[in-house]
PDB file of C-alpha atoms in Angstrom:
ATOM      1  CA  MET S   1     101.441  65.370 222.658  1.00  0.00           C
ATOM      2  CA  LYS S   2     101.357  63.490 225.642  1.00  0.00           C
ATOM      3  CA  ASN S   3      98.814  61.027 226.683  1.00  0.00           C
ATOM      4  CA  GLU S   4      97.389  63.244 229.417  1.00  0.00           C
ATOM      5  CA  GLU S   5      97.061  66.310 228.004  1.00  0.00           C
ATOM      6  CA  LEU S   6      96.115  64.013 224.970  1.00  0.00           C
ATOM      7  CA  ILE S   7      92.527  63.236 227.485  1.00  0.00           C
ATOM      8  CA  ALA S   8      92.532  66.647 228.629  1.00  0.00           C
ATOM      9  CA  LYS S   9      91.709  68.203 225.311  1.00  0.00           C
ATOM     10  CA  MET S  10      89.495  65.688 224.757  1.00  0.00           C
ATOM     11  CA  LYS S  11      87.307  66.060 227.911  1.00  0.00           C
ATOM     12  CA  ALA S  12      86.656  69.389 226.970  1.00  0.00           C
ATOM     13  CA  ILE S  13      85.325  68.558 222.957  1.00  0.00           C
ATOM     14  CA  VAL S  14      83.379  65.939 224.737  1.00  0.00           C
ATOM     15  CA  GLN S  15      81.737  68.218 227.591  1.00  0.00           C
ATOM     16  CA  PRO S  16      78.965  70.272 226.253  1.00  0.00           C
ATOM     17  CA  TYR S  17      77.799  66.668 225.191  1.00  0.00           C
ATOM     18  CA  VAL S  18      77.644  64.929 228.315  1.00  0.00           C
ATOM     19  CA  GLN S  19      74.587  63.782 229.555  1.00  0.00           C
ATOM     20  CA  ASP S  20      76.433  61.744 232.734  1.00  0.00           C
ATOM     21  CA  GLU S  21      78.054  64.289 234.422  1.00  0.00           C
ATOM     22  CA  GLY S  22      79.644  61.106 236.964  1.00  0.00           C
ATOM     23  CA  ALA S  23      80.804  58.993 234.033  1.00  0.00           C
ATOM     24  CA  PHE S  24      81.995  62.402 232.540  1.00  0.00           C
ATOM     25  CA  ASN S  25      84.367  63.101 235.989  1.00  0.00           C
ATOM     26  CA  GLU S  26      86.018  59.510 235.904  1.00  0.00           C
ATOM     27  CA  LEU S  27      87.073  59.868 232.487  1.00  0.00           C
ATOM     28  CA  SER S  28      89.095  57.092 231.175  1.00  0.00           C
ATOM     29  CA  GLU S  29      90.474  55.935 227.727  1.00  0.00           C
ATOM     30  CA  GLU S  30      87.666  53.577 228.035  1.00  0.00           C
ATOM     31  CA  THR S  31      85.297  55.915 228.352  1.00  0.00           C
ATOM     32  CA  THR S  32      82.156  55.608 225.523  1.00  0.00           C
ATOM     33  CA  PHE S  33      81.014  58.408 224.029  1.00  0.00           C
ATOM     34  CA  VAL S  34      77.031  56.899 223.857  1.00  0.00           C
ATOM     35  CA  GLY S  35      77.696  53.757 226.282  1.00  0.00           C
ATOM     36  CA  ASP S  36      79.118  55.719 229.071  1.00  0.00           C
ATOM     37  CA  LEU S  37      78.918  59.771 228.982  1.00  0.00           C
ATOM     38  CA  LYS S  38      75.116  58.718 227.107  1.00  0.00           C
ATOM     39  CA  ILE S  39      76.229  61.266 224.320  1.00  0.00           C
ATOM     40  CA  ASN S  40      72.772  61.677 222.192  1.00  0.00           C
ATOM     41  CA  SER S  41      74.362  60.230 218.598  1.00  0.00           C
ATOM     42  CA  ALA S  42      73.417  63.050 216.662  1.00  0.00           C
ATOM     43  CA  ASN S  43      76.530  64.814 218.793  1.00  0.00           C
ATOM     44  CA  LEU S  44      78.640  62.139 217.427  1.00  0.00           C
ATOM     45  CA  VAL S  45      79.247  64.025 214.498  1.00  0.00           C
ATOM     46  CA  ASP S  46      79.547  67.559 216.311  1.00  0.00           C
ATOM     47  CA  ILE S  47      82.378  65.958 218.712  1.00  0.00           C
ATOM     48  CA  ILE S  48      84.096  64.657 215.530  1.00  0.00           C
ATOM     49  CA  LEU S  49      83.991  68.044 213.650  1.00  0.00           C
ATOM     50  CA  ASP S  50      86.022  69.674 216.828  1.00  0.00           C
ATOM     51  CA  VAL S  51      88.297  66.931 216.975  1.00  0.00           C
ATOM     52  CA  GLU S  52      89.253  68.004 213.603  1.00  0.00           C
ATOM     53  CA  ASP S  53      89.396  71.566 214.177  1.00  0.00           C
ATOM     54  CA  GLU S  54      90.821  71.233 217.561  1.00  0.00           C
ATOM     55  CA  PHE S  55      93.881  69.434 215.943  1.00  0.00           C
ATOM     56  CA  ASP S  56      93.798  70.897 212.456  1.00  0.00           C
ATOM     57  CA  ILE S  57      93.083  66.939 211.066  1.00  0.00           C
ATOM     58  CA  ARG S  58      90.694  65.433 208.786  1.00  0.00           C
ATOM     59  CA  ILE S  59      88.853  62.394 209.367  1.00  0.00           C
ATOM     60  CA  ASP S  60      87.874  60.038 206.695  1.00  0.00           C
ATOM     61  CA  ASN S  61      84.678  58.154 206.634  1.00  0.00           C
ATOM     62  CA  GLU S  62      86.390  54.844 207.990  1.00  0.00           C
ATOM     63  CA  GLU S  63      88.296  56.759 210.997  1.00  0.00           C
ATOM     64  CA  MET S  64      84.732  57.725 211.739  1.00  0.00           C
ATOM     65  CA  GLU S  65      83.408  54.678 212.213  1.00  0.00           C
ATOM     66  CA  GLN S  66      85.371  53.192 215.140  1.00  0.00           C
ATOM     67  CA  MET S  67      85.570  56.578 216.887  1.00  0.00           C
ATOM     68  CA  LEU S  68      83.291  55.648 219.348  1.00  0.00           C
ATOM     69  CA  SER S  69      85.814  56.319 222.586  1.00  0.00           C
ATOM     70  CA  VAL S  70      88.240  58.019 224.323  1.00  0.00           C
ATOM     71  CA  LYS S  71      90.781  55.461 223.429  1.00  0.00           C
ATOM     72  CA  ALA S  72      89.318  55.319 219.793  1.00  0.00           C
ATOM     73  CA  ALA S  73      89.424  58.744 219.252  1.00  0.00           C
ATOM     74  CA  MET S  74      92.992  59.254 220.210  1.00  0.00           C
ATOM     75  CA  ALA S  75      94.301  56.780 218.293  1.00  0.00           C
ATOM     76  CA  ILE S  76      92.912  58.428 215.165  1.00  0.00           C
ATOM     77  CA  VAL S  77      94.394  61.780 215.806  1.00  0.00           C
ATOM     78  CA  ASN S  78      97.816  60.684 217.241  1.00  0.00           C
ATOM     79  CA  SER S  79      97.762  59.178 213.777  1.00  0.00           C
ATOM     80  CA  LYS S  80      97.179  61.840 212.267  1.00  0.00           C
ATOM     81  CA  ILE S  81      99.335  64.709 213.905  1.00  0.00           C
ATOM     82  CA  ALA S  82     102.117  62.263 214.463  1.00  0.00           C
ATOM     83  CA  THR S  83     104.365  62.784 211.851  1.00  0.00           C
TER      84      THR S  83
ATOM     85  CA  MET J   1      61.506  44.092 213.983  1.00  0.00           C
ATOM     86  CA  ILE J   2      61.035  47.569 215.360  1.00  0.00           C
ATOM     87  CA  GLY J   3      63.036  50.900 215.693  1.00  0.00           C
ATOM     88  CA  ASN J   4      62.389  54.623 216.691  1.00  0.00           C
ATOM     89  CA  ASP J   5      64.325  58.127 216.082  1.00  0.00           C
ATOM     90  CA  ILE J   6      63.726  61.796 218.391  1.00  0.00           C
ATOM     91  CA  VAL J   7      65.203  64.735 217.109  1.00  0.00           C
ATOM     92  CA  ASP J   8      64.384  67.733 219.771  1.00  0.00           C
ATOM     93  CA  LEU J   9      64.028  70.343 216.874  1.00  0.00           C
ATOM     94  CA  GLU J  10      64.980  73.386 218.821  1.00  0.00           C
ATOM     95  CA  PHE J  11      67.518  71.722 220.832  1.00  0.00           C
ATOM     96  CA  ALA J  12      69.182  70.927 217.794  1.00  0.00           C
ATOM     97  CA  LYS J  13      69.422  73.854 216.081  1.00  0.00           C
ATOM     98  CA  CYS J  14      71.817  74.982 219.386  1.00  0.00           C
ATOM     99  CA  ASN J  15      74.003  72.047 219.816  1.00  0.00           C
ATOM    100  CA  SER J  16      74.604  71.023 216.513  1.00  0.00           C
ATOM    101  CA  ARG J  17      76.718  72.241 213.691  1.00  0.00           C
ATOM    102  CA  TRP J  18      74.153  71.208 211.356  1.00  0.00           C
ATOM    103  CA  GLN J  19      75.150  74.538 209.015  1.00  0.00           C
ATOM    104  CA  GLU J  20      78.661  73.497 207.797  1.00  0.00           C
ATOM    105  CA  GLN J  21      78.803  71.404 204.818  1.00  0.00           C
ATOM    106  CA  ARG J  22      81.606  69.435 206.352  1.00  0.00           C
ATOM    107  CA  PHE J  23      78.420  68.304 208.765  1.00  0.00           C
ATOM    108  CA  LEU J  24      75.903  67.786 206.091  1.00  0.00           C
ATOM    109  CA  ASP J  25      79.407  65.298 204.193  1.00  0.00           C
ATOM    110  CA  LYS J  26      79.965  62.693 206.597  1.00  0.00           C
ATOM    111  CA  LEU J  27      75.638  62.096 207.482  1.00  0.00           C
ATOM    112  CA  PHE J  28      74.544  62.543 203.831  1.00  0.00           C
ATOM    113  CA  ASN J  29      75.091  60.923 200.575  1.00  0.00           C
ATOM    114  CA  THR J  30      75.166  63.191 197.450  1.00  0.00           C
ATOM    115  CA  ASP J  31      71.246  62.511 196.581  1.00  0.00           C
ATOM    116  CA  GLU J  32      69.976  62.950 200.032  1.00  0.00           C
ATOM    117  CA  GLN J  33      72.080  66.689 200.023  1.00  0.00           C
ATOM    118  CA  ASP J  34      70.128  66.706 196.834  1.00  0.00           C
ATOM    119  CA  PHE J  35      67.045  66.392 198.994  1.00  0.00           C
ATOM    120  CA  ILE J  36      68.227  68.313 201.620  1.00  0.00           C
ATOM    121  CA  ARG J  37      68.250  71.606 199.281  1.00  0.00           C
ATOM    122  CA  SER J  38      65.260  70.994 197.527  1.00  0.00           C
ATOM    123  CA  ASP J  39      63.346  72.738 199.042  1.00  0.00           C
ATOM    124  CA  ASP J  40      63.386  75.763 201.971  1.00  0.00           C
ATOM    125  CA  GLN J  41      63.134  73.020 204.582  1.00  0.00           C
ATOM    126  CA  GLN J  42      66.731  72.191 204.544  1.00  0.00           C
ATOM    127  CA  PHE J  43      67.188  72.334 208.852  1.00  0.00           C
ATOM    128  CA  GLN J  44      64.012  70.216 208.898  1.00  0.00           C
ATOM    129  CA  ASN J  45      64.825  68.362 205.770  1.00  0.00           C
ATOM    130  CA  ILE J  46      68.131  67.775 207.954  1.00  0.00           C
ATOM    131  CA  TRP J  47      66.108  66.124 210.734  1.00  0.00           C
ATOM    132  CA  ARG J  48      63.955  64.164 209.031  1.00  0.00           C
ATOM    133  CA  LEU J  49      66.736  61.838 207.022  1.00  0.00           C
ATOM    134  CA  TRP J  50      69.169  61.398 210.023  1.00  0.00           C
ATOM    135  CA  THR J  51      66.536  59.993 212.469  1.00  0.00           C
ATOM    136  CA  MET J  52      65.168  58.090 209.363  1.00  0.00           C
ATOM    137  CA  LYS J  53      68.663  56.914 208.968  1.00  0.00           C
ATOM    138  CA  GLU J  54      69.281  56.270 212.918  1.00  0.00           C
ATOM    139  CA  SER J  55      65.838  54.251 213.946  1.00  0.00           C
ATOM    140  CA  VAL J  56      66.915  51.390 211.272  1.00  0.00           C
ATOM    141  CA  TYR J  57      70.787  51.563 212.367  1.00  0.00           C
ATOM    142  CA  LYS J  58      68.472  50.393 215.648  1.00  0.00           C
ATOM    143  CA  ILE J  59      66.666  48.180 213.932  1.00  0.00           C
ATOM    144  CA  THR J  60      70.448  46.623 212.312  1.00  0.00           C
ATOM    145  CA  SER J  61      71.814  46.610 215.775  1.00  0.00           C
ATOM    146  CA  ARG J  62      69.395  45.768 218.660  1.00  0.00           C
ATOM    147  CA  ALA J  63      72.033  45.133 220.824  1.00  0.00           C
ATOM    148  CA  GLY J  64      73.206  47.538 224.147  1.00  0.00           C
ATOM    149  CA  GLY J  65      76.173  50.319 222.919  1.00  0.00           C
ATOM    150  CA  ARG J  66      76.850  52.040 219.836  1.00  0.00           C
ATOM    151  CA  VAL J  67      78.982  49.014 217.997  1.00  0.00           C
ATOM    152  CA  ARG J  68      79.850  51.174 214.895  1.00  0.00           C
ATOM    153  CA  PHE J  69      79.158  55.457 213.778  1.00  0.00           C
ATOM    154  CA  ASN J  70      78.380  54.389 210.112  1.00  0.00           C
ATOM    155  CA  PRO J  71      75.833  57.172 208.591  1.00  0.00           C
ATOM    156  CA  LYS J  72      76.031  56.801 204.938  1.00  0.00           C
ATOM    157  CA  ASP J  73      76.167  52.949 204.812  1.00  0.00           C
ATOM    158  CA  PHE J  74      72.032  53.837 206.099  1.00  0.00           C
ATOM    159  CA  LYS J  75      70.594  55.751 202.172  1.00  0.00           C
ATOM    160  CA  CYS J  76      66.936  57.240 202.326  1.00  0.00           C
ATOM    161  CA  ALA J  77      64.459  57.657 199.798  1.00  0.00           C
ATOM    162  CA  VAL J  78      61.895  59.897 201.005  1.00  0.00           C
ATOM    163  CA  ILE J  79      58.826  58.951 199.111  1.00  0.00           C
ATOM    164  CA  ASN J  80      56.487  61.740 200.485  1.00  0.00           C
ATOM    165  CA  SER J  81      56.260  64.251 203.632  1.00  0.00           C
ATOM    166  CA  ILE J  82      55.899  60.960 205.659  1.00  0.00           C
ATOM    167  CA  GLN J  83      57.095  57.457 204.070  1.00  0.00           C
ATOM    168  CA  GLY J  84      60.515  56.817 203.239  1.00  0.00           C
ATOM    169  CA  ARG J  85      62.951  53.760 202.711  1.00  0.00           C
ATOM    170  CA  VAL J  86      66.322  53.016 204.043  1.00  0.00           C
ATOM    171  CA  PHE J  87      68.713  50.850 201.786  1.00  0.00           C
ATOM    172  CA  TYR J  88      71.594  49.694 203.840  1.00  0.00           C
ATOM    173  CA  LYS J  89      73.905  46.723 202.650  1.00  0.00           C
ATOM    174  CA  ASN J  90      71.510  44.340 201.104  1.00  0.00           C
ATOM    175  CA  VAL J  91      68.216  45.445 202.741  1.00  0.00           C
ATOM    176  CA  SER J  92      65.594  47.465 203.255  1.00  0.00           C
ATOM    177  CA  VAL J  93      63.304  49.194 205.911  1.00  0.00           C
ATOM    178  CA  SER J  94      60.445  51.561 205.286  1.00  0.00           C
ATOM    179  CA  THR J  95      59.959  54.186 207.796  1.00  0.00           C
ATOM    180  CA  PHE J  96      57.131  56.967 208.750  1.00  0.00           C
ATOM    181  CA  THR J  97      58.156  60.416 209.665  1.00  0.00           C
ATOM    182  CA  LYS J  98      56.113  62.708 212.050  1.00  0.00           C
ATOM    183  CA  THR J  99      56.800  66.327 212.100  1.00  0.00           C
ATOM    184  CA  HIS J 100      56.202  68.596 214.487  1.00  0.00           C
ATOM    185  CA  GLN J 101      56.618  72.366 214.731  1.00  0.00           C
ATOM    186  CA  LYS J 102      59.089  71.079 218.060  1.00  0.00           C
ATOM    187  CA  PHE J 103      60.515  67.457 216.566  1.00  0.00           C
ATOM    188  CA  ILE J 104      59.994  64.954 214.052  1.00  0.00           C
ATOM    189  CA  GLN J 105      59.796  61.620 214.900  1.00  0.00           C
ATOM    190  CA  THR J 106      60.812  58.571 212.832  1.00  0.00           C
ATOM    191  CA  THR J 107      59.446  54.696 213.454  1.00  0.00           C
ATOM    192  CA  ALA J 108      61.384  52.196 211.068  1.00  0.00           C
ATOM    193  CA  PHE J 109      59.002  48.558 210.745  1.00  0.00           C
ATOM    194  CA  LEU J 110      59.556  45.526 209.173  1.00  0.00           C
ATOM    195  CA  LYS J 111      56.179  44.217 209.791  1.00  0.00           C
ATOM    196  CA  SER J 112      53.100  46.988 209.251  1.00  0.00           C
ATOM    197  CA  GLN J 113      51.263  46.633 212.862  1.00  0.00           C
ATOM    198  CA  TRP J 114      52.951  49.182 215.775  1.00  0.00           C
ATOM    199  CA  THR J 115      52.201  51.785 216.909  1.00  0.00           C
ATOM    200  CA  SER J 116      54.514  54.769 218.448  1.00  0.00           C
ATOM    201  CA  LYS J 117      53.877  57.372 221.371  1.00  0.00           C
ATOM    202  CA  ILE J 118      55.606  60.965 221.359  1.00  0.00           C
ATOM    203  CA  PHE J 119      56.571  62.591 224.744  1.00  0.00           C
ATOM    204  CA  GLN J 120      57.412  65.466 226.425  1.00  0.00           C
ATOM    205  CA  PHE J 121      59.952  65.180 229.456  1.00  0.00           C
ATOM    206  CA  SER J 122      59.274  67.341 232.418  1.00  0.00           C
ATOM    207  CA  SER J 123      62.747  67.428 233.380  1.00  0.00           C
ATOM    208  CA  ALA J 124      66.665  67.978 232.176  1.00  0.00           C
ATOM    209  CA  ASP J 125      67.699  65.432 233.482  1.00  0.00           C
ATOM    210  CA  TYR J 126      69.060  62.264 232.015  1.00  0.00           C
ATOM    211  CA  ASN J 127      68.400  59.576 234.413  1.00  0.00           C
ATOM    212  CA  ALA J 128      64.708  61.632 235.072  1.00  0.00           C
ATOM    213  CA  GLN J 129      64.075  61.297 231.544  1.00  0.00           C
ATOM    214  CA  HIS J 130      64.575  57.832 231.101  1.00  0.00           C
ATOM    215  CA  SER J 131      62.377  57.065 233.862  1.00  0.00           C
ATOM    216  CA  GLU J 132      59.649  59.152 232.376  1.00  0.00           C
ATOM    217  CA  SER J 133      59.793  57.506 229.003  1.00  0.00           C
ATOM    218  CA  VAL J 134      60.065  54.171 230.894  1.00  0.00           C
ATOM    219  CA  ARG J 135      56.268  54.637 232.913  1.00  0.00           C
ATOM    220  CA  HIS J 136      54.751  56.358 229.226  1.00  0.00           C
ATOM    221  CA  ALA J 137      56.044  53.521 226.850  1.00  0.00           C
ATOM    222  CA  SER J 138      54.646  51.471 230.170  1.00  0.00           C
ATOM    223  CA  LYS J 139      51.822  53.126 231.090  1.00  0.00           C
ATOM    224  CA  ALA J 140      50.530  52.581 226.510  1.00  0.00           C
ATOM    225  CA  TYR J 141      51.697  49.049 226.095  1.00  0.00           C
ATOM    226  CA  ALA J 142      49.086  48.886 229.352  1.00  0.00           C
ATOM    227  CA  ALA J 143      46.263  50.513 227.032  1.00  0.00           C
ATOM    228  CA  TYR J 144      47.310  48.448 224.096  1.00  0.00           C
ATOM    229  CA  LYS J 145      46.875  45.112 226.020  1.00  0.00           C
ATOM    230  CA  ASN J 146      43.862  45.748 227.908  1.00  0.00           C
ATOM    231  CA  VAL J 147      45.614  45.168 231.204  1.00  0.00           C
ATOM    232  CA  PRO J 148      46.182  47.518 234.549  1.00  0.00           C
ATOM    233  CA  ASN J 149      49.924  49.842 234.286  1.00  0.00           C
ATOM    234  CA  LYS J 150      51.351  48.601 237.657  1.00  0.00           C
ATOM    235  CA  SER J 151      51.245  45.174 235.728  1.00  0.00           C
ATOM    236  CA  VAL J 152      53.700  46.411 233.084  1.00  0.00           C
ATOM    237  CA  THR J 153      57.886  46.842 233.811  1.00  0.00           C
ATOM    238  CA  ILE J 154      60.717  47.283 231.334  1.00  0.00           C
ATOM    239  CA  ILE J 155      63.715  45.397 231.576  1.00  0.00           C
ATOM    240  CA  LYS J 156      66.270  46.013 229.854  1.00  0.00           C
ATOM    241  CA  ASN J 157      67.843  42.073 228.547  1.00  0.00           C
ATOM    242  CA  PRO J 158      71.904  41.497 229.067  1.00  0.00           C
ATOM    243  CA  THR J 159      72.252  42.721 225.344  1.00  0.00           C
ATOM    244  CA  GLY J 160      70.449  46.347 226.497  1.00  0.00           C
ATOM    245  CA  ILE J 161      67.396  46.198 224.589  1.00  0.00           C
ATOM    246  CA  PRO J 162      64.087  47.100 226.579  1.00  0.00           C
ATOM    247  CA  GLN J 163      61.399  44.436 226.637  1.00  0.00           C
ATOM    248  CA  PHE J 164      58.091  44.599 227.802  1.00  0.00           C
ATOM    249  CA  TYR J 165      56.625  42.055 231.410  1.00  0.00           C
ATOM    250  CA  ILE J 166      53.323  41.196 232.113  1.00  0.00           C
ATOM    251  CA  ASN J 167      53.460  40.400 236.221  1.00  0.00           C
ATOM    252  CA  GLY J 168      56.440  39.357 235.764  1.00  0.00           C
ATOM    253  CA  GLU J 169      56.455  37.143 232.016  1.00  0.00           C
ATOM    254  CA  VAL J 170      58.280  38.080 228.803  1.00  0.00           C
ATOM    255  CA  GLN J 171      56.278  39.604 226.294  1.00  0.00           C
ATOM    256  CA  LYS J 172      56.464  39.117 222.245  1.00  0.00           C
ATOM    257  CA  GLU J 173      56.569  42.907 221.080  1.00  0.00           C
ATOM    258  CA  GLN J 174      59.232  44.674 220.502  1.00  0.00           C
ATOM    259  CA  LEU J 175      59.856  47.951 222.155  1.00  0.00           C
ATOM    260  CA  SER J 176      61.820  50.772 220.788  1.00  0.00           C
ATOM    261  CA  LEU J 177      62.666  54.384 222.981  1.00  0.00           C
ATOM    262  CA  THR J 178      64.069  57.242 222.431  1.00  0.00           C
ATOM    263  CA  HIS J 179      64.919  60.446 223.752  1.00  0.00           C
ATOM    264  CA  HIS J 180      66.086  63.702 222.590  1.00  0.00           C
ATOM    265  CA  GLY J 181      65.985  67.562 224.149  1.00  0.00           C
ATOM    266  CA  HIS J 182      62.480  67.475 225.600  1.00  0.00           C
ATOM    267  CA  TYR J 183      61.290  64.708 223.988  1.00  0.00           C
ATOM    268  CA  GLY J 184      60.631  61.410 223.967  1.00  0.00           C
ATOM    269  CA  ALA J 185      59.040  58.981 222.072  1.00  0.00           C
ATOM    270  CA  CYS J 186      58.472  54.663 222.027  1.00  0.00           C
ATOM    271  CA  ALA J 187      57.014  52.476 219.470  1.00  0.00           C
ATOM    272  CA  PHE J 188      56.210  48.925 219.631  1.00  0.00           C
ATOM    273  CA  ASN J 189      55.026  46.028 217.158  1.00  0.00           C
ATOM    274  CA  VAL J 190      51.515  45.005 217.677  1.00  0.00           C
ATOM    275  CA  LEU J 191      50.575  41.532 217.370  1.00  0.00           C
ATOM    276  CA  LYS J 192      47.360  39.926 215.934  1.00  0.00           C
ATOM    277  CA  SER J 193      45.834  38.351 218.683  1.00  0.00           C
TER     278      SER J 193
END
């Protein structure tokens, strides 16, 4: 999957939980979920479940620990769908 | 060291996938899930344990930005409807939970002298809520210190931790702020003079 396509999908997934619209409009690979988008940590698990469903993958606990930025989420998705 | 976390229950009900087993499996260990299912308060039990984990996470991180999302490393033991303990690595932290129809709030503490205050926001905007939180916390601190409201300010240090100042001078009491949905809370140490 192309990076642009992946970012677009990630953007759609996180949108319902975003509390900083400005940061959302400027979303890039470097954007962090909690620090930049001000997503409440109670919703991090929802994002992970939404990512699992969107890409039909399963994310284990060790991978989940790192999934705090668009970049980290994309790396995990890529490693699962590249095969 | 102090940490606190609040969950707006109405907000959580529609804004989270709490009803799914996969949600539970990502956040809670087996015995925690046993507790969640131990009565007909499954929804409240989920958020009780979640605020316990989060309040202790805030103590163990005490730094700007989330560095890890590892809720299962924080193992909850419920003592009664208010008190609990959370085990993280080789540390054990006491927790105190306030359960209300509209929210659940937990304070985690290493020393038992502290106070907390819960407030309802008038605005739904994140930034407006942040300034409301700061205003409420300043007021609560001013009352405790018996100083005028306007002499108290809250400024984040370079690592993102909010600190109390009185007339520009940094104070020793540690502060923890939280908000979710329409509710916010502050908790701070109370030092013996």
